[in-house]
Amino acid sequence: MFKSVFAKYITTFMVIIFISFAVLVSIITGMVNSYAVASKERMLSNTAHGAAEFLGARAETLSANAMDQIVFASQADVDRMLAAFGNLDEDMSILLVNEDGKVVRMISADGEIAAGGARIPLSIMNEVNNLVELSEFQTLEGVFDRPHLFYTAPVFTENGYVCGTVFACSPSVTQDALLDVMIKTILISSLWVMLAALIFVYIITERVIAPLRNMSRMAGEFAAGNYDVRVPVKGKDEVAALAVAFNDMADSISRLEVMRNTFVANVSHDLRTPMTTISGFIDNILSGAIPPEKHKHYLEVCRAEVSRLARLVASLLDISRIQAGDRKFEFKPFDICEMARRILFSFEAKIDSKRLEVEFFCDEERMIAVGDHDAIYQILYNICDNAVKFSREGGVLRVRVTGVKDNHVQLSVYNEGEGIAADDLPFVFERFYKGDKSRGLDKSGVGLGLFISKTIMDAHHEKIWVTSEQGKFCEFNFTLPLA
């Protein structure tokens, strides 16, 4: 894939450069051609008028009858003048024509001076004899065998008599030789520039594609189960940002894989342990190894283990329903202060066993929040259960319900105890995460309660967060809108 992307980059850049140079050549050629045409027309016009003025100053008489020859004071001067004007351009011809259209003097493009004898078409001479100065591009039949651009100018004698007309003619209006040299120069320059651009584009494209190629290789290794690979990050551009995002994704996947493995191990342990306990006690009761007077005690143990299994299965089902989007929430008003009191009363036995100092604060006797009653009860119960479970003996357990800005209420559950390590704080609400990996403090949980709580709060479009200092305290907070 990346080779094709690389080829696309190179091809695209080369096409852009080629088109740019083609447009540049077209523009320059057009400008030079326009300039050449204007220069050629200006030169022909100036030549015709200059020659006419020079000849008019030297014209003496015409023959009395046919006016087929103009008589000048110095024919040699006239020839030198015609040669001088003809040398202004390599393909320009100058014609001296009388009123009948007969060419009486001519200097051709190759510099040869001839007496002439050919005749200008009558249609052109009619306009010339009416003192119309022509600037046209057409064939002068009998004079040239192909079309010429010509400018005309009348020759006046000193007494104002028109004694003839000067034709300055050119078969081409463009400077072909100059254009050819210029186009060749531009093409050669373009080839060198395209070669240099190809080298630079190759280097730049390789720098862009290389990280993508690395990411492709890393993704393949990820698919093969190697979660330790990372993409090297170089620079601070968009590709580097993509590499950083890829590495962050890899970290998240690796962490999720570790949590998943831990979760499977925890669930397996939590399923196997109570089932082993229940099976062992029932087998001993049935076999008579446990005396009848102790049956009730061991049946109570079995019931506790069954309840533990039920809680685990309920959590797993809750996770499945939330992820599948099957759990629906009903947002209704309820008294959040009353809910907090009832939950605290339900932990009375555990609180007394740990001799906890309970503090309860509520801004008002009744505070009506809006949310799914059962879901919020599940969150608050889970947080309070963790607070009691991880509180130190004789520590403080504080529940606070306060009104905050934007017509919201904030619930805070604070406990003094082990707290949460700073490294664990960013992950406490992630699925499968369980900070007490040794299971020394928490023997009943599987690390799903806080993930479920976070998912429920997200569904309510509210926030839940935790602050903690390891070895001192832990405080969970969440918000709800007031009715």
Coordinates of N, CA, C and O in Angstrom, one line a residue, residues 95 101 103 149 186 328 341 423 455:
L95 N 9.8 48.1 -50.9 CA 9.4 48.3 -52.2 C 9.1 49.8 -52.4 O 8.5 50.4 -51.6
G101 N 1.2 51.4 -59.4 CA 1.4 50.1 -58.8 C 2.6 49.4 -59.2 O 2.9 48.2 -58.9
V103 N 6.5 48.4 -59.3 CA 7.6 48.4 -58.4 C 8.8 48.9 -59.1 O 9.3 48.3 -60.1
L149 N 3.2 40.6 -44.3 CA 2.7 41.8 -43.5 C 3.4 43.0 -44.1 O 4.6 43.1 -44.2
I186 N 14.2 27.1 -21.7 CA 13.2 26.8 -20.6 C 13.1 25.3 -20.4 O 13.0 24.8 -19.3
K328 N -31.7 0.6 30.1 CA -32.3 1.9 29.9 C -32.5 2.6 31.2 O -32.7 1.9 32.2
R341 N -28.9 8.7 53.5 CA -29.2 8.3 54.8 C -29.4 6.8 54.9 O -28.9 6.0 55.7
D423 N -0.3 6.2 41.0 CA -0.2 5.5 39.7 C -1.5 4.9 39.3 O -1.8 4.7 38.1
T455 N -19.8 4.4 33.8 CA -20.7 4.3 32.7 C -22.1 4.9 32.9 O -22.7 5.5 32.1

